[in-house]
Amino acid sequence: MKKDELISVFPTAVQIYKYENSIDKELNYIENLPYKEQVGNANFKSKDSYLTKHEQLKDLKIFFKECIDDYCNVISNSDQRLVITQLWANKNPPGAKHHEHIHPNSIVSGVFYLRQDKSLPPIQFSKSNQHSLKLDPKKYNTFNAEIFLLPCTAGELILFPSDLRHSVPVNVGKEERISLSFNTFSIDVLGNEDSLTHLDIRSLMHESN
Ligand SMILES: [Fe+2]
């Protein structure tokens, strides 16, 4: 047997970015926002899900914008731009978990870690097309795995496609896990007329009248 190249077809891009400034002020501000409990999983979300409007978070907003632009440039290799649609804070107290989900009506999503370390649960990504028939792996690799745990630390941002399934396992740590999440969409014209993919939302505004 002459073994040749192994090709990874259609891999999913989860990009990690590091915020190099202190996040102490932002953590303190976010920790003290009003929160509401999510029914069923003991998690808390900030009552305000439009935190980009908060002056106290303007430095983080600039950082998120730079990272989103980098993802569009390098991963999507596109001149089209994404903007944040909603930005909210999450608190996962000890004993809480977050069910598996995707982020509808969004193209790329982000999670920024404010309080996160090895004692707190990592984000868990899941493959959407899990096989009903499969061989049992002796050891997992990127081809045979159906879940992927990504350990992160405070000050890291991850960007990933919004339809990538993810969850947070039970927080068995002693502290509250705190993060920011956001969704994005493009205000640029997408697709084109010839391929029947043209989407220019602004030009359609008059259609509803
Ligand atoms: Fe999520």
Tab-separated table of C-alpha atoms and ligand atoms in Angstrom:
chain	number	residue	atom	x	y	z
A	1	MET	CA	0.000	0.000	0.000
A	2	LYS	CA	1.263	3.415	-0.915
A	3	LYS	CA	-0.519	5.889	1.252
A	4	ASP	CA	-0.917	9.332	-0.275
A	5	GLU	CA	-2.347	12.629	0.928
A	6	LEU	CA	-5.147	12.815	3.523
A	7	ILE	CA	-7.563	15.628	2.701
A	8	SER	CA	-9.897	17.325	5.129
A	9	VAL	CA	-12.976	18.207	3.067
A	10	PHE	CA	-15.139	21.163	4.191
A	11	PRO	CA	-13.613	21.747	7.616
A	12	THR	CA	-15.386	24.135	10.017
A	13	ALA	CA	-13.517	27.276	11.043
A	14	VAL	CA	-13.525	28.090	14.760
A	15	GLN	CA	-11.069	30.961	15.143
A	16	ILE	CA	-9.671	31.990	18.540
A	17	TYR	CA	-8.601	35.610	19.129
A	18	LYS	CA	-6.848	36.990	22.195
A	19	TYR	CA	-7.776	40.353	23.735
A	20	GLU	CA	-4.475	41.707	25.004
A	21	ASN	CA	-5.745	44.420	27.374
A	22	SER	CA	-7.109	44.020	30.880
A	23	ILE	CA	-10.772	42.978	31.112
A	24	ASP	CA	-11.159	43.808	34.840
A	25	LYS	CA	-13.304	46.921	34.284
A	26	GLU	CA	-15.517	45.212	31.710
A	27	LEU	CA	-15.946	42.110	33.895
A	28	ASN	CA	-16.981	44.258	36.848
A	29	TYR	CA	-19.461	46.192	34.684
A	30	ILE	CA	-20.941	43.086	33.071
A	31	GLU	CA	-21.170	41.173	36.346
A	32	ASN	CA	-23.371	43.918	37.785
A	33	LEU	CA	-25.836	44.274	34.887
A	34	PRO	CA	-29.453	43.179	35.490
A	35	TYR	CA	-29.988	39.496	34.544
A	36	LYS	CA	-32.959	37.216	33.954
A	37	GLU	CA	-33.017	33.468	34.561
A	38	GLN	CA	-33.439	31.210	31.548
A	39	VAL	CA	-36.282	28.735	32.092
A	40	GLY	CA	-35.122	25.149	32.549
A	41	ASN	CA	-31.334	25.336	32.760
A	42	ALA	CA	-30.522	27.715	35.665
A	43	ASN	CA	-28.526	30.024	33.392
A	44	PHE	CA	-28.801	33.788	33.437
A	45	LYS	CA	-28.792	36.193	30.485
A	46	SER	CA	-28.445	39.970	30.669
A	47	LYS	CA	-31.851	41.657	30.369
A	48	ASP	CA	-30.344	43.932	27.732
A	49	SER	CA	-29.258	41.990	24.651
A	50	TYR	CA	-28.008	45.097	22.816
A	51	LEU	CA	-24.855	45.665	24.863
A	52	THR	CA	-22.989	47.227	21.905
A	53	LYS	CA	-24.847	50.415	22.887
A	54	HIS	CA	-23.104	50.514	26.286
A	55	GLU	CA	-20.296	53.075	26.357
A	56	GLN	CA	-18.471	51.027	29.041
A	57	LEU	CA	-17.964	48.221	26.507
A	58	LYS	CA	-16.726	50.361	23.598
A	59	ASP	CA	-13.158	48.937	23.659
A	60	LEU	CA	-14.484	45.390	23.476
A	61	LYS	CA	-16.826	46.408	20.668
A	62	ILE	CA	-13.824	47.706	18.655
A	63	PHE	CA	-11.957	44.427	19.330
A	64	PHE	CA	-14.959	42.326	18.260
A	65	LYS	CA	-15.283	44.367	15.051
A	66	GLU	CA	-11.587	43.820	14.190
A	67	CYS	CA	-11.936	40.082	14.780
A	68	ILE	CA	-15.169	39.811	12.744
A	69	ASP	CA	-13.481	41.702	9.862
A	70	ASP	CA	-10.508	39.304	10.072
A	71	TYR	CA	-12.838	36.283	9.951
A	72	CYS	CA	-14.601	37.740	6.865
A	73	ASN	CA	-11.260	38.526	5.185
A	74	VAL	CA	-9.335	35.360	5.952
A	75	ILE	CA	-11.836	32.550	6.539
A	76	SER	CA	-14.685	33.687	4.275
A	77	ASN	CA	-12.216	35.513	1.999
A	78	SER	CA	-14.913	38.082	1.258
A	79	ASP	CA	-15.194	41.854	0.955
A	80	GLN	CA	-18.677	41.660	2.437
A	81	ARG	CA	-18.860	42.762	6.057
A	82	LEU	CA	-20.735	41.477	9.068
A	83	VAL	CA	-22.166	43.644	11.850
A	84	ILE	CA	-23.236	42.621	15.351
A	85	THR	CA	-27.023	42.277	15.610
A	86	GLN	CA	-27.316	41.378	19.313
A	87	LEU	CA	-24.713	41.186	22.095
A	88	TRP	CA	-25.626	39.776	25.498
A	89	ALA	CA	-23.969	38.469	28.668
A	90	ASN	CA	-24.268	34.947	30.107
A	91	LYS	CA	-23.793	33.730	33.673
A	92	ASN	CA	-23.568	29.983	34.284
A	93	PRO	CA	-23.536	29.389	38.059
A	94	PRO	CA	-22.297	26.087	39.563
A	95	GLY	CA	-24.750	23.312	38.585
A	96	ALA	CA	-25.978	25.126	35.451
A	97	LYS	CA	-25.575	23.883	31.886
A	98	HIS	CA	-26.613	25.130	28.479
A	99	HIS	CA	-28.519	22.845	26.097
A	100	GLU	CA	-27.303	22.184	22.550
A	101	HIS	CA	-28.359	24.899	20.108
A	102	ILE	CA	-27.487	26.932	17.036
A	103	HIS	CA	-27.943	30.690	16.527
A	104	PRO	CA	-30.673	31.244	13.902
A	105	ASN	CA	-30.769	34.420	11.771
A	106	SER	CA	-27.028	34.919	12.156
A	107	ILE	CA	-24.042	34.188	9.910
A	108	VAL	CA	-21.097	34.106	12.338
A	109	SER	CA	-21.444	33.973	16.126
A	110	GLY	CA	-18.970	34.858	18.844
A	111	VAL	CA	-18.306	34.017	22.490
A	112	PHE	CA	-15.978	36.167	24.573
A	113	TYR	CA	-14.798	34.728	27.883
A	114	LEU	CA	-14.752	37.042	30.890
A	115	ARG	CA	-14.469	34.488	33.671
A	116	GLN	CA	-13.226	31.158	32.372
A	117	ASP	CA	-10.487	28.745	33.407
A	118	LYS	CA	-9.780	25.016	33.543
A	119	SER	CA	-12.148	24.512	36.515
A	120	LEU	CA	-15.101	25.868	34.508
A	121	PRO	CA	-16.818	23.971	31.649
A	122	PRO	CA	-15.555	24.536	28.076
A	123	ILE	CA	-17.850	25.076	25.102
A	124	GLN	CA	-18.785	21.799	23.407
A	125	PHE	CA	-19.287	21.699	19.639
A	126	SER	CA	-21.307	18.882	18.071
A	127	LYS	CA	-21.383	17.563	14.528
A	128	SER	CA	-24.811	18.151	12.974
A	129	ASN	CA	-24.706	15.089	10.698
A	130	GLN	CA	-23.964	12.387	13.275
A	131	HIS	CA	-23.702	8.934	11.721
A	132	SER	CA	-26.260	6.295	12.620
A	133	LEU	CA	-23.794	3.511	11.740
A	134	LYS	CA	-20.139	3.822	12.721
A	135	LEU	CA	-17.064	1.997	13.940
A	136	ASP	CA	-16.061	2.542	17.568
A	137	PRO	CA	-12.904	4.687	17.662
A	138	LYS	CA	-10.018	3.577	19.899
A	139	LYS	CA	-8.988	7.197	20.131
A	140	TYR	CA	-10.779	10.250	18.790
A	141	ASN	CA	-9.434	12.440	16.007
A	142	THR	CA	-10.959	15.251	13.923
A	143	PHE	CA	-12.438	12.719	11.464
A	144	ASN	CA	-14.116	10.271	13.866
A	145	ALA	CA	-15.150	12.659	16.661
A	146	GLU	CA	-18.753	13.855	16.891
A	147	ILE	CA	-18.189	16.262	19.764
A	148	PHE	CA	-15.308	18.663	20.348
A	149	LEU	CA	-14.563	20.357	23.675
A	150	LEU	CA	-12.698	23.641	23.316
A	151	PRO	CA	-11.028	24.833	26.527
A	152	CYS	CA	-10.665	28.628	26.603
A	153	THR	CA	-9.395	31.196	29.066
A	154	ALA	CA	-10.598	34.669	30.072
A	155	GLY	CA	-9.825	37.283	27.421
A	156	GLU	CA	-10.307	34.897	24.483
A	157	LEU	CA	-12.893	35.345	21.752
A	158	ILE	CA	-14.035	32.493	19.527
A	159	LEU	CA	-15.802	33.043	16.213
A	160	PHE	CA	-17.654	30.208	14.484
A	161	PRO	CA	-20.425	29.653	11.911
A	162	SER	CA	-23.776	30.317	13.612
A	163	ASP	CA	-25.213	26.966	12.481
A	164	LEU	CA	-22.494	24.996	14.290
A	165	ARG	CA	-24.229	23.136	17.135
A	166	HIS	CA	-22.845	23.897	20.581
A	167	SER	CA	-23.629	23.550	24.276
A	168	VAL	CA	-22.030	24.047	27.684
A	169	PRO	CA	-21.718	21.017	30.002
A	170	VAL	CA	-22.704	21.254	33.691
A	171	ASN	CA	-20.603	23.752	35.630
A	172	VAL	CA	-18.925	21.549	38.246
A	173	GLY	CA	-16.613	24.411	39.295
A	174	LYS	CA	-17.080	26.627	42.321
A	175	GLU	CA	-17.305	29.914	40.424
A	176	GLU	CA	-19.772	31.469	38.046
A	177	ARG	CA	-18.777	31.186	34.388
A	178	ILE	CA	-19.261	34.580	32.689
A	179	SER	CA	-19.202	35.243	28.949
A	180	LEU	CA	-20.528	37.543	26.255
A	181	SER	CA	-22.213	36.152	23.131
A	182	PHE	CA	-23.095	37.845	19.886
A	183	ASN	CA	-24.687	37.253	16.517
A	184	THR	CA	-23.960	38.918	13.196
A	185	PHE	CA	-25.534	39.604	9.842
A	186	SER	CA	-24.495	41.407	6.677
A	187	ILE	CA	-25.942	44.720	5.603
A	188	ASP	CA	-24.161	44.386	2.256
A	189	VAL	CA	-25.863	43.034	-0.843
A	190	LEU	CA	-25.404	39.244	-0.882
A	191	GLY	CA	-25.382	36.824	-3.821
A	192	ASN	CA	-26.145	37.829	-7.392
A	193	GLU	CA	-29.002	37.895	-9.842
A	194	ASP	CA	-27.644	35.276	-12.271
A	195	SER	CA	-27.209	32.554	-9.654
A	196	LEU	CA	-30.662	33.367	-8.192
A	197	THR	CA	-29.110	34.123	-4.799
A	198	HIS	CA	-29.501	37.904	-4.850
A	199	LEU	CA	-30.408	39.363	-1.441
A	200	ASP	CA	-30.604	43.139	-1.119
A	201	ILE	CA	-32.800	43.707	1.904
A	202	ARG	CA	-32.663	47.495	1.621
A	203	SER	CA	-33.989	47.431	-1.953
A	204	LEU	CA	-36.945	45.284	-0.779
A	205	MET	CA	-38.146	47.712	1.871
A	206	HIS	CA	-40.729	49.277	-0.437
A	207	GLU	CA	-42.240	45.842	-1.271
A	208	SER	CA	-44.086	45.684	2.044
A	209	ASN	CA	-45.977	48.938	1.369
B	1	FE	FE	-24.800	29.777	21.819
